[in-house]
mmCIF file of C-alpha atoms in Angstrom:
data_model
loop_
_atom_site.group_PDB
_atom_site.id
_atom_site.type_symbol
_atom_site.label_atom_id
_atom_site.label_comp_id
_atom_site.label_asym_id
_atom_site.label_seq_id
_atom_site.Cartn_x
_atom_site.Cartn_y
_atom_site.Cartn_z
ATOM 1 C CA MET D 11 -8.285 -15.475 26.447
ATOM 2 C CA SER D 12 -6.242 -18.215 24.755
ATOM 3 C CA ARG D 13 -2.757 -18.111 23.310
ATOM 4 C CA SER D 14 -4.304 -17.883 19.866
ATOM 5 C CA LEU D 15 -4.976 -14.245 20.695
ATOM 6 C CA ILE D 16 -1.330 -13.404 20.107
ATOM 7 C CA LYS D 17 0.131 -13.545 16.592
ATOM 8 C CA GLN D 18 3.465 -12.474 15.152
ATOM 9 C CA PHE D 19 3.524 -9.798 12.506
ATOM 10 C CA SER D 20 6.114 -7.643 10.839
ATOM 11 C CA ARG D 21 6.370 -4.108 12.133
ATOM 12 C CA VAL D 22 4.889 -1.491 9.876
ATOM 13 C CA PHE D 23 5.997 1.988 9.110
ATOM 14 C CA PRO D 24 4.116 4.642 7.141
ATOM 15 C CA VAL D 25 4.683 4.406 3.408
ATOM 16 C CA LEU D 26 7.013 7.093 2.186
ATOM 17 C CA VAL D 27 5.540 9.486 -0.343
ATOM 18 C CA LEU D 28 7.066 9.446 -3.791
ATOM 19 C CA GLY D 29 6.811 12.930 -5.221
ATOM 20 C CA LEU D 30 5.556 13.721 -8.676
ATOM 21 C CA CYS D 31 7.789 14.583 -11.623
ATOM 22 C CA ALA D 32 7.429 18.030 -13.096
ATOM 23 C CA LEU D 33 7.160 16.351 -16.477
ATOM 24 C CA HIS D 34 3.739 14.890 -17.220
ATOM 25 C CA SER D 35 2.399 13.259 -20.341
ATOM 26 C CA GLU D 36 -0.854 14.593 -21.736
ATOM 27 C CA ALA D 37 -2.815 12.498 -24.174
ATOM 28 C CA ALA D 38 -3.938 14.178 -27.381
ATOM 29 C CA GLY D 39 -5.739 11.657 -29.527
ATOM 30 C CA PRO D 40 -5.046 7.951 -29.115
ATOM 31 C CA ARG D 41 -1.539 8.595 -27.822
ATOM 32 C CA LYS D 42 0.857 11.487 -27.669
ATOM 33 C CA GLU D 43 4.502 10.481 -27.374
ATOM 34 C CA ASN D 44 6.271 11.828 -24.296
ATOM 35 C CA THR D 45 9.185 14.175 -24.541
ATOM 36 C CA SER D 46 12.075 13.073 -22.359
ATOM 37 C CA SER D 47 14.230 16.050 -21.541
ATOM 38 C CA CYS D 48 15.302 14.601 -18.179
ATOM 39 C CA VAL D 49 16.485 11.183 -19.413
ATOM 40 C CA LYS D 50 19.792 9.916 -17.992
ATOM 41 C CA TYR D 51 18.943 6.297 -17.261
ATOM 42 C CA SER D 52 17.695 3.735 -19.751
ATOM 43 C CA ILE D 53 15.692 0.550 -19.442
ATOM 44 C CA PRO D 54 18.243 -2.247 -18.763
ATOM 45 C CA ALA D 55 19.241 -4.275 -21.797
ATOM 46 C CA SER D 56 18.348 -7.471 -19.937
ATOM 47 C CA VAL D 57 14.750 -6.250 -19.739
ATOM 48 C CA LEU D 58 14.617 -5.394 -23.441
ATOM 49 C CA GLU D 59 16.182 -8.654 -24.605
ATOM 50 C CA LYS D 60 13.172 -10.821 -23.804
ATOM 51 C CA PRO D 61 9.425 -10.453 -23.286
ATOM 52 C CA PHE D 62 8.768 -8.348 -20.201
ATOM 53 C CA PHE D 63 5.767 -9.136 -18.052
ATOM 54 C CA PHE D 64 4.440 -6.932 -15.268
ATOM 55 C CA ALA D 65 1.365 -7.574 -13.116
ATOM 56 C CA GLY D 66 0.666 -10.668 -15.166
ATOM 57 C CA GLU D 67 0.666 -9.100 -18.613
ATOM 58 C CA LEU D 68 3.084 -8.441 -21.439
ATOM 59 C CA VAL D 69 4.416 -4.887 -21.662
ATOM 60 C CA PRO D 70 4.997 -3.990 -25.351
ATOM 61 C CA LEU D 71 8.555 -2.662 -25.018
ATOM 62 C CA GLN D 72 9.056 -3.034 -28.763
ATOM 63 C CA ARG D 73 6.986 0.141 -29.119
ATOM 64 C CA ASP D 74 9.058 3.327 -29.026
ATOM 65 C CA GLU D 75 6.450 5.373 -27.162
ATOM 66 C CA VAL D 76 6.040 2.706 -24.483
ATOM 67 C CA ARG D 77 9.787 2.609 -23.857
ATOM 68 C CA ALA D 78 9.875 6.414 -23.756
ATOM 69 C CA ARG D 79 7.093 6.620 -21.189
ATOM 70 C CA ILE D 80 8.735 4.051 -18.915
ATOM 71 C CA ALA D 81 12.181 5.653 -19.320
ATOM 72 C CA LEU D 82 10.731 9.017 -18.316
ATOM 73 C CA GLN D 83 9.391 7.578 -15.078
ATOM 74 C CA LEU D 84 12.617 5.663 -14.440
ATOM 75 C CA ASN D 85 14.502 8.936 -14.564
ATOM 76 C CA PHE D 86 11.994 10.728 -12.381
ATOM 77 C CA LEU D 87 12.342 8.103 -9.665
ATOM 78 C CA LEU D 88 16.134 7.874 -9.937
ATOM 79 C CA LEU D 89 16.778 11.612 -10.196
ATOM 80 C CA ASP D 90 13.965 13.750 -8.789
ATOM 81 C CA ALA D 91 12.845 11.270 -6.129
ATOM 82 C CA ARG D 92 16.031 9.282 -5.556
ATOM 83 C CA SER D 93 16.370 9.845 -1.793
ATOM 84 C CA VAL D 94 12.747 8.924 -1.159
ATOM 85 C CA LEU D 95 13.091 5.947 -3.513
ATOM 86 C CA MET D 96 16.063 4.693 -1.506
ATOM 87 C CA ASP D 97 14.144 5.067 1.749
ATOM 88 C CA TRP D 98 11.172 3.174 0.353
ATOM 89 C CA LEU D 99 13.229 0.277 -1.032
ATOM 90 C CA THR D 100 15.015 -0.014 2.328
ATOM 91 C CA GLU D 101 11.867 0.080 4.457
ATOM 92 C CA LYS D 102 9.903 -2.143 2.064
ATOM 93 C CA SER D 103 11.798 -5.247 3.100
ATOM 94 C CA ARG D 104 10.419 -4.908 6.627
ATOM 95 C CA TYR D 105 6.789 -5.528 5.805
ATOM 96 C CA ALA D 106 6.379 -6.346 2.097
ATOM 97 C CA TRP D 107 5.814 -10.010 2.934
ATOM 98 C CA ILE D 108 2.534 -9.072 4.630
ATOM 99 C CA PHE D 109 1.271 -7.505 1.404
ATOM 100 C CA GLU D 110 2.515 -10.493 -0.591
ATOM 101 C CA GLU D 111 0.770 -12.943 1.717
ATOM 102 C CA SER D 112 -2.531 -11.102 1.396
ATOM 103 C CA PHE D 113 -2.246 -10.769 -2.386
ATOM 104 C CA SER D 114 -1.312 -14.428 -2.778
ATOM 105 C CA LYS D 115 -4.487 -15.487 -0.967
ATOM 106 C CA GLU D 116 -6.596 -13.252 -3.211
ATOM 107 C CA GLY D 117 -4.879 -14.129 -6.504
ATOM 108 C CA ILE D 118 -3.472 -10.617 -6.991
ATOM 109 C CA PRO D 119 -0.058 -10.243 -8.703
ATOM 110 C CA LYS D 120 2.908 -9.743 -6.392
ATOM 111 C CA ASP D 121 3.824 -6.570 -8.302
ATOM 112 C CA PHE D 122 1.012 -4.758 -6.476
ATOM 113 C CA VAL D 123 3.294 -4.592 -3.415
ATOM 114 C CA LEU D 124 5.004 -1.693 -5.192
ATOM 115 C CA PHE D 125 1.718 0.022 -5.969
ATOM 116 C CA ALA D 126 1.528 1.383 -2.406
ATOM 117 C CA PRO D 127 4.364 3.954 -2.631
ATOM 118 C CA VAL D 128 3.081 5.121 -6.000
ATOM 119 C CA LEU D 129 -0.412 5.622 -4.573
ATOM 120 C CA ALA D 130 1.096 7.675 -1.765
ATOM 121 C CA GLY D 131 1.586 10.537 -4.212
ATOM 122 C CA LEU D 132 -1.938 10.327 -5.573
ATOM 123 C CA SER D 133 -3.442 13.369 -3.856
ATOM 124 C CA ARG D 134 -0.622 15.537 -5.195
ATOM 125 C CA ALA D 135 -1.394 14.468 -8.738
ATOM 126 C CA SER D 136 -5.043 15.375 -9.046
ATOM 127 C CA SER D 137 -8.040 17.038 -7.513
ATOM 128 C CA ARG D 138 -9.218 13.674 -6.190
ATOM 129 C CA PRO D 139 -9.801 13.867 -2.412
ATOM 130 C CA ALA D 140 -6.737 12.747 -0.532
ATOM 131 C CA GLY D 141 -6.914 9.159 0.658
ATOM 132 C CA SER D 142 -5.388 7.724 3.802
ATOM 133 C CA GLY D 143 -3.106 4.851 4.588
ATOM 134 C CA PHE D 144 -1.048 2.511 2.474
ATOM 135 C CA TRP D 145 -3.673 2.257 -0.258
ATOM 136 C CA ALA D 146 -4.935 5.859 -0.389
ATOM 137 C CA LEU D 147 -8.410 4.875 0.799
ATOM 138 C CA GLU D 148 -10.871 7.753 0.548
ATOM 139 C CA LYS D 149 -13.476 5.818 2.518
ATOM 140 C CA ALA D 150 -13.166 2.807 4.750
ATOM 141 C CA CYS D 151 -14.722 -0.453 3.579
ATOM 142 C CA ASP D 152 -18.017 -1.485 5.182
ATOM 143 C CA SER D 153 -19.835 -4.755 5.711
ATOM 144 C CA SER D 154 -21.427 -4.597 2.248
ATOM 145 C CA GLU D 155 -17.921 -4.876 0.766
ATOM 146 C CA GLY D 156 -16.935 -7.843 2.900
ATOM 147 C CA ILE D 157 -15.051 -6.185 5.754
ATOM 148 C CA GLU D 158 -16.119 -3.823 8.525
ATOM 149 C CA MET D 159 -13.909 -0.778 9.074
ATOM 150 C CA SER D 160 -14.495 2.430 10.972
ATOM 151 C CA GLU D 161 -13.076 5.845 11.741
ATOM 152 C CA ASP D 162 -13.862 7.832 14.863
ATOM 153 C CA SER D 163 -12.326 10.069 17.503
ATOM 154 C CA TRP D 164 -9.613 7.622 18.565
ATOM 155 C CA HIS D 165 -8.671 5.637 15.452
ATOM 156 C CA ASP D 166 -8.851 5.291 11.664
ATOM 157 C CA ASP D 167 -8.925 1.765 10.240
ATOM 158 C CA ARG D 168 -7.718 3.078 6.874
ATOM 159 C CA LEU D 169 -4.294 3.307 8.553
ATOM 160 C CA ASP D 170 -4.375 -0.278 9.814
ATOM 161 C CA LEU D 171 -2.051 -2.441 7.726
ATOM 162 C CA GLU D 172 -4.123 -5.624 7.631
ATOM 163 C CA LEU D 173 -7.555 -4.049 7.348
ATOM 164 C CA SER D 174 -6.543 -1.462 4.750
ATOM 165 C CA THR D 175 -4.809 -4.106 2.623
ATOM 166 C CA LYS D 176 -7.877 -6.343 2.809
ATOM 167 C CA CYS D 177 -10.061 -3.380 1.814
ATOM 168 C CA PHE D 178 -7.769 -2.621 -1.127
ATOM 169 C CA THR D 179 -7.828 -6.217 -2.360
ATOM 170 C CA LEU D 180 -11.632 -6.404 -2.146
ATOM 171 C CA ARG D 181 -12.083 -3.182 -4.100
ATOM 172 C CA LEU D 182 -9.484 -4.148 -6.682
ATOM 173 C CA LYS D 183 -11.150 -7.507 -7.245
ATOM 174 C CA ARG D 184 -14.535 -5.808 -7.615
ATOM 175 C CA ILE D 185 -13.069 -3.449 -10.213
ATOM 176 C CA ARG D 186 -11.534 -6.414 -12.038
ATOM 177 C CA LYS D 187 -14.902 -8.145 -12.176
ATOM 178 C CA ASP D 188 -16.607 -4.973 -13.450
ATOM 179 C CA LEU D 189 -13.998 -4.517 -16.182
ATOM 180 C CA GLY D 190 -14.049 -8.124 -17.340
ATOM 181 C CA ASP D 191 -10.974 -9.753 -15.761
ATOM 182 C CA GLU D 192 -8.700 -8.672 -18.615
ATOM 183 C CA SER D 193 -5.881 -6.406 -17.466
ATOM 184 C CA TRP D 194 -4.407 -5.733 -14.032
ATOM 185 C CA LEU D 195 -2.873 -2.515 -15.372
ATOM 186 C CA MET D 196 -6.316 -1.348 -16.441
ATOM 187 C CA ASP D 197 -7.693 -2.396 -13.056
ATOM 188 C CA ALA D 198 -5.025 -0.310 -11.335
ATOM 189 C CA ALA D 199 -5.911 2.672 -13.536
ATOM 190 C CA ALA D 200 -9.557 2.213 -12.563
ATOM 191 C CA TYR D 201 -8.586 2.147 -8.886
ATOM 192 C CA VAL D 202 -6.875 5.507 -9.354
ATOM 193 C CA THR D 203 -9.820 6.942 -11.306
ATOM 194 C CA SER D 204 -12.940 4.730 -11.330
ATOM 195 C CA ALA D 205 -14.269 1.677 -13.145
ATOM 196 C CA LYS D 206 -16.857 3.853 -14.905
ATOM 197 C CA THR D 207 -14.162 6.230 -16.147
ATOM 198 C CA ILE D 208 -12.229 3.349 -17.703
ATOM 199 C CA GLN D 209 -15.363 1.780 -19.180
ATOM 200 C CA ASP D 210 -16.344 5.106 -20.788
ATOM 201 C CA LEU D 211 -12.842 5.690 -22.166
ATOM 202 C CA ARG D 212 -12.597 2.202 -23.619
ATOM 203 C CA GLN D 213 -15.860 2.749 -25.456
ATOM 204 C CA ARG D 214 -14.907 6.243 -26.616
ATOM 205 C CA TRP D 215 -11.513 5.227 -27.996
ATOM 206 C CA ASP D 216 -12.554 1.720 -29.062
ATOM 207 C CA THR D 217 -9.593 -0.016 -27.414
ATOM 208 C CA ARG D 218 -9.119 -2.353 -24.488
ATOM 209 C CA SER D 219 -5.334 -1.973 -24.343
ATOM 210 C CA TYR D 220 -3.932 0.060 -21.482
ATOM 211 C CA TRP D 221 -1.107 1.314 -23.721
ATOM 212 C CA ASP D 222 -3.487 2.672 -26.361
ATOM 213 C CA LEU D 223 -5.974 4.293 -24.014
ATOM 214 C CA PRO D 224 -5.637 8.038 -23.304
ATOM 215 C CA LEU D 225 -6.079 8.356 -19.553
ATOM 216 C CA PRO D 226 -6.688 11.324 -17.281
ATOM 217 C CA GLU D 227 -4.071 12.316 -14.794
ATOM 218 C CA PRO D 228 -2.995 10.889 -12.419
ATOM 219 C CA ALA D 229 -3.526 7.451 -13.975
ATOM 220 C CA GLU D 230 -1.621 8.519 -17.096
ATOM 221 C CA ASP D 231 1.625 8.751 -15.135
ATOM 222 C CA LEU D 232 1.172 6.675 -11.996
ATOM 223 C CA ILE D 233 0.647 3.295 -13.642
ATOM 224 C CA VAL D 234 3.782 3.721 -15.762
ATOM 225 C CA ARG D 235 5.646 4.935 -12.661
ATOM 226 C CA TRP D 236 4.596 1.744 -10.908
ATOM 227 C CA ILE D 237 6.117 -0.321 -13.728
ATOM 228 C CA ALA D 238 9.291 1.781 -13.635
ATOM 229 C CA LEU D 239 9.549 1.219 -9.888
ATOM 230 C CA GLY D 240 9.253 -2.521 -10.471
ATOM 231 C CA ILE D 241 12.109 -2.430 -12.978
ATOM 232 C CA ILE D 242 14.300 -0.423 -10.612
ATOM 233 C CA ASN D 243 13.551 -2.735 -7.691
ATOM 234 C CA ALA D 244 14.469 -5.813 -9.731
ATOM 235 C CA HIS D 245 17.674 -4.264 -11.133
ATOM 236 C CA ARG D 246 19.088 -2.260 -8.233
ATOM 237 C CA GLU D 247 22.729 -2.930 -9.072
ATOM 238 C CA VAL D 248 22.272 -1.766 -12.670
ATOM 239 C CA PHE D 249 21.078 1.611 -11.369
ATOM 240 C CA GLY D 250 23.774 1.870 -8.702
ATOM 241 C CA LEU D 251 21.433 1.474 -5.746
ATOM 242 C CA LYS D 252 23.416 0.141 -2.830
ATOM 243 C CA LEU D 253 21.034 -0.487 0.039
ATOM 244 C CA LYS D 254 21.799 -1.851 3.458
ATOM 245 C CA LYS D 255 19.814 -4.867 4.539
ATOM 246 C CA THR D 256 17.346 -4.156 7.296
ATOM 247 C CA PRO D 257 16.014 -7.120 9.290
ATOM 248 C CA PRO D 258 12.252 -7.340 9.742
ATOM 249 C CA LEU D 259 11.041 -5.631 12.897
ATOM 250 C CA THR D 260 8.420 -7.793 14.542
ATOM 251 C CA PHE D 261 5.723 -7.317 17.110
ATOM 252 C CA ASP D 262 3.213 -9.393 19.037
ATOM 253 C CA GLN D 263 -0.443 -8.805 18.246
ATOM 254 C CA ILE D 264 -3.057 -9.218 20.967
ATOM 255 C CA THR D 265 -6.523 -9.814 19.515
ATOM 256 C CA GLY D 266 -10.035 -9.845 20.940
ATOM 257 C CA LEU D 267 -9.057 -7.708 23.935
ATOM 258 C CA SER D 268 -12.103 -6.388 25.838
ATOM 259 C CA LEU D 269 -11.334 -3.627 28.316
ATOM 260 C CA ALA D 270 -12.938 -2.699 31.627
ATOM 261 C CA LYS D 271 -11.526 0.834 31.368
ATOM 262 C CA ASP D 272 -9.730 3.006 28.832
ATOM 263 C CA LEU D 273 -6.161 1.934 28.120
ATOM 264 C CA SER D 274 -3.672 4.660 27.225
ATOM 265 C CA VAL D 275 -0.644 4.336 24.997
ATOM 266 C CA ALA D 276 1.390 5.704 27.895
ATOM 267 C CA GLU D 277 0.306 2.780 30.085
ATOM 268 C CA ILE D 278 1.110 0.207 27.378
ATOM 269 C CA SER D 279 4.543 1.747 26.846
ATOM 270 C CA ARG D 280 5.207 1.710 30.606
ATOM 271 C CA ILE D 281 4.298 -1.975 30.879
ATOM 272 C CA ALA D 282 6.247 -2.939 27.732
ATOM 273 C CA GLY D 283 9.258 -0.828 28.662
ATOM 274 C CA VAL D 284 9.376 1.112 25.397
ATOM 275 C CA SER D 285 8.585 4.646 24.320
ATOM 276 C CA PRO D 286 5.035 5.770 23.450
ATOM 277 C CA ARG D 287 6.336 6.558 19.960
ATOM 278 C CA GLU D 288 7.169 2.889 19.381
ATOM 279 C CA ILE D 289 3.676 1.830 20.454
ATOM 280 C CA MET D 290 2.160 4.388 18.068
ATOM 281 C CA GLU D 291 4.400 3.191 15.223
ATOM 282 C CA ILE D 292 3.190 -0.388 15.498
ATOM 283 C CA ASN D 293 -0.427 0.718 15.996
ATOM 284 C CA PRO D 294 -0.703 3.240 13.122
ATOM 285 C CA LYS D 295 -4.510 3.316 13.216
ATOM 286 C CA LEU D 296 -4.410 5.206 16.524
ATOM 287 C CA LYS D 297 -4.917 8.961 16.355
ATOM 288 C CA PRO D 298 -2.119 10.756 18.243
ATOM 289 C CA ALA D 299 -4.562 13.324 19.637
ATOM 290 C CA ALA D 300 -6.410 10.535 21.459
ATOM 291 C CA GLY D 301 -3.645 8.085 22.330
ATOM 292 C CA ILE D 302 -5.987 5.531 23.915
ATOM 293 C CA PHE D 303 -7.815 2.273 23.335
ATOM 294 C CA PRO D 304 -11.268 3.058 24.755
ATOM 295 C CA ALA D 305 -13.301 0.504 26.667
ATOM 296 C CA VAL D 306 -16.534 1.960 25.289
ATOM 297 C CA GLU D 307 -17.144 4.091 22.197
ATOM 298 C CA LYS D 308 -20.553 5.554 21.405
ATOM 299 C CA GLY D 309 -22.155 3.310 24.000
ATOM 300 C CA LYS D 310 -20.699 0.129 22.533
ATOM 301 C CA ASN D 311 -18.104 -2.094 24.206
ATOM 302 C CA GLN D 312 -14.969 -2.347 22.093
ATOM 303 C CA SER D 313 -12.942 -5.453 21.191
ATOM 304 C CA HIS D 314 -9.394 -4.414 20.400
ATOM 305 C CA VAL D 315 -6.420 -5.650 18.423
ATOM 306 C CA ILE D 316 -3.286 -4.197 20.002
ATOM 307 C CA ALA D 317 0.299 -4.550 18.821
ATOM 308 C CA VAL D 318 3.131 -4.606 21.362
ATOM 309 C CA PRO D 319 6.895 -5.199 20.973
ATOM 310 C CA LYS D 320 7.923 -8.743 20.060
ATOM 311 C CA GLY D 321 8.095 -11.024 23.073
ATOM 312 C CA LYS D 322 6.023 -8.672 25.225
ATOM 313 C CA GLY D 323 2.557 -9.993 24.369
ATOM 314 C CA TRP D 324 1.830 -12.167 27.386
ATOM 315 C CA ILE D 325 3.696 -9.826 29.700
ATOM 316 C CA VAL D 326 1.358 -7.013 28.674
ATOM 317 C CA VAL D 327 -1.755 -9.219 28.911
ATOM 318 C CA ASN D 328 -0.891 -10.401 32.424
ATOM 319 C CA LYS D 329 -0.028 -6.907 33.629
ATOM 320 C CA LEU D 330 -3.299 -5.559 32.233
ATOM 321 C CA LYS D 331 -5.171 -8.284 34.092
ATOM 322 C CA GLU D 332 -3.400 -7.430 37.343
ATOM 323 C CA ALA D 333 -4.190 -3.730 36.898
ATOM 324 C CA GLY D 334 -7.884 -4.391 36.277
ATOM 325 C CA TYR D 335 -7.928 -3.443 32.595
ATOM 326 C CA LEU D 336 -9.465 -6.677 31.310
ATOM 327 C CA ALA D 337 -13.250 -6.847 31.187
ATOM 328 C CA SER D 338 -15.093 -9.532 33.123
ATOM 329 C CA GLY D 339 -15.004 -12.870 31.333
ATOM 330 C CA THR D 340 -11.752 -12.164 29.509
ATOM 331 C CA LYS D 341 -9.236 -14.880 30.370
ATOM 332 C CA PRO D 342 -5.554 -14.554 29.407
#
């Protein structure tokens, strides 16, 4: 094993769920204007004064119904979901750079970083089967999609930060290709529903504009909520959001680790000198009921990626070697 097996990453915490406003818009014809009985906050004047772009495209704020829809979601986030919003904006700074780095490599707009907390409320908005992880993945990606993920008795790769984000980017890019590389907002709506749903609706209503297309819930609300969240995040002081700065929490990542015997979270925590809870927090793909990294699963030797507290990587590797955990041929 070489030193390249250990990398530094930001610590990850589960995305906080943003609840859903009791007020929903329902399309009747090309577009039904929202009522806004819970409006207290308005779109900042600085946003309205010049062209506003989100996810790489111009948002037509000159249209009354567009402003009303965004204002409704602004007020939902700032009133109904304010405490959760504050928690998300505080925690986001700890690991958002990992999303941004992945999106930058794939040519995906930075605004998609804020799509994760919006997706977290997806299963509460529709009858769609609940997804898992940061990107509400119903199913893990497989080799045919460009990345191999799995879910079994001891782990679920949909909860892994890197793998789940890669899976999300691959699926989003596939949707974008299917829809014609025109609108990231439309692509996001298709991710929430399906590419076929959006294709059928565009043909039925004879429009390719997100703002003119009647969409089924939850896409009708969630995409606008995503935009509202972006406005709030960029104008925190305007909305009176005073958040304490939280420094990134880092960890060492040990990759390509082959085991001679099962390795428990309890043993890792003992070696690293931290609580089992901390090990589980930085290895979110692990299932608490199992709490182990198995040497063999379904008759196949496993190669693991294990996160440990920052600065503990080589300490853990050497201690595992001494205790006989490393498989033959594995050299630290």
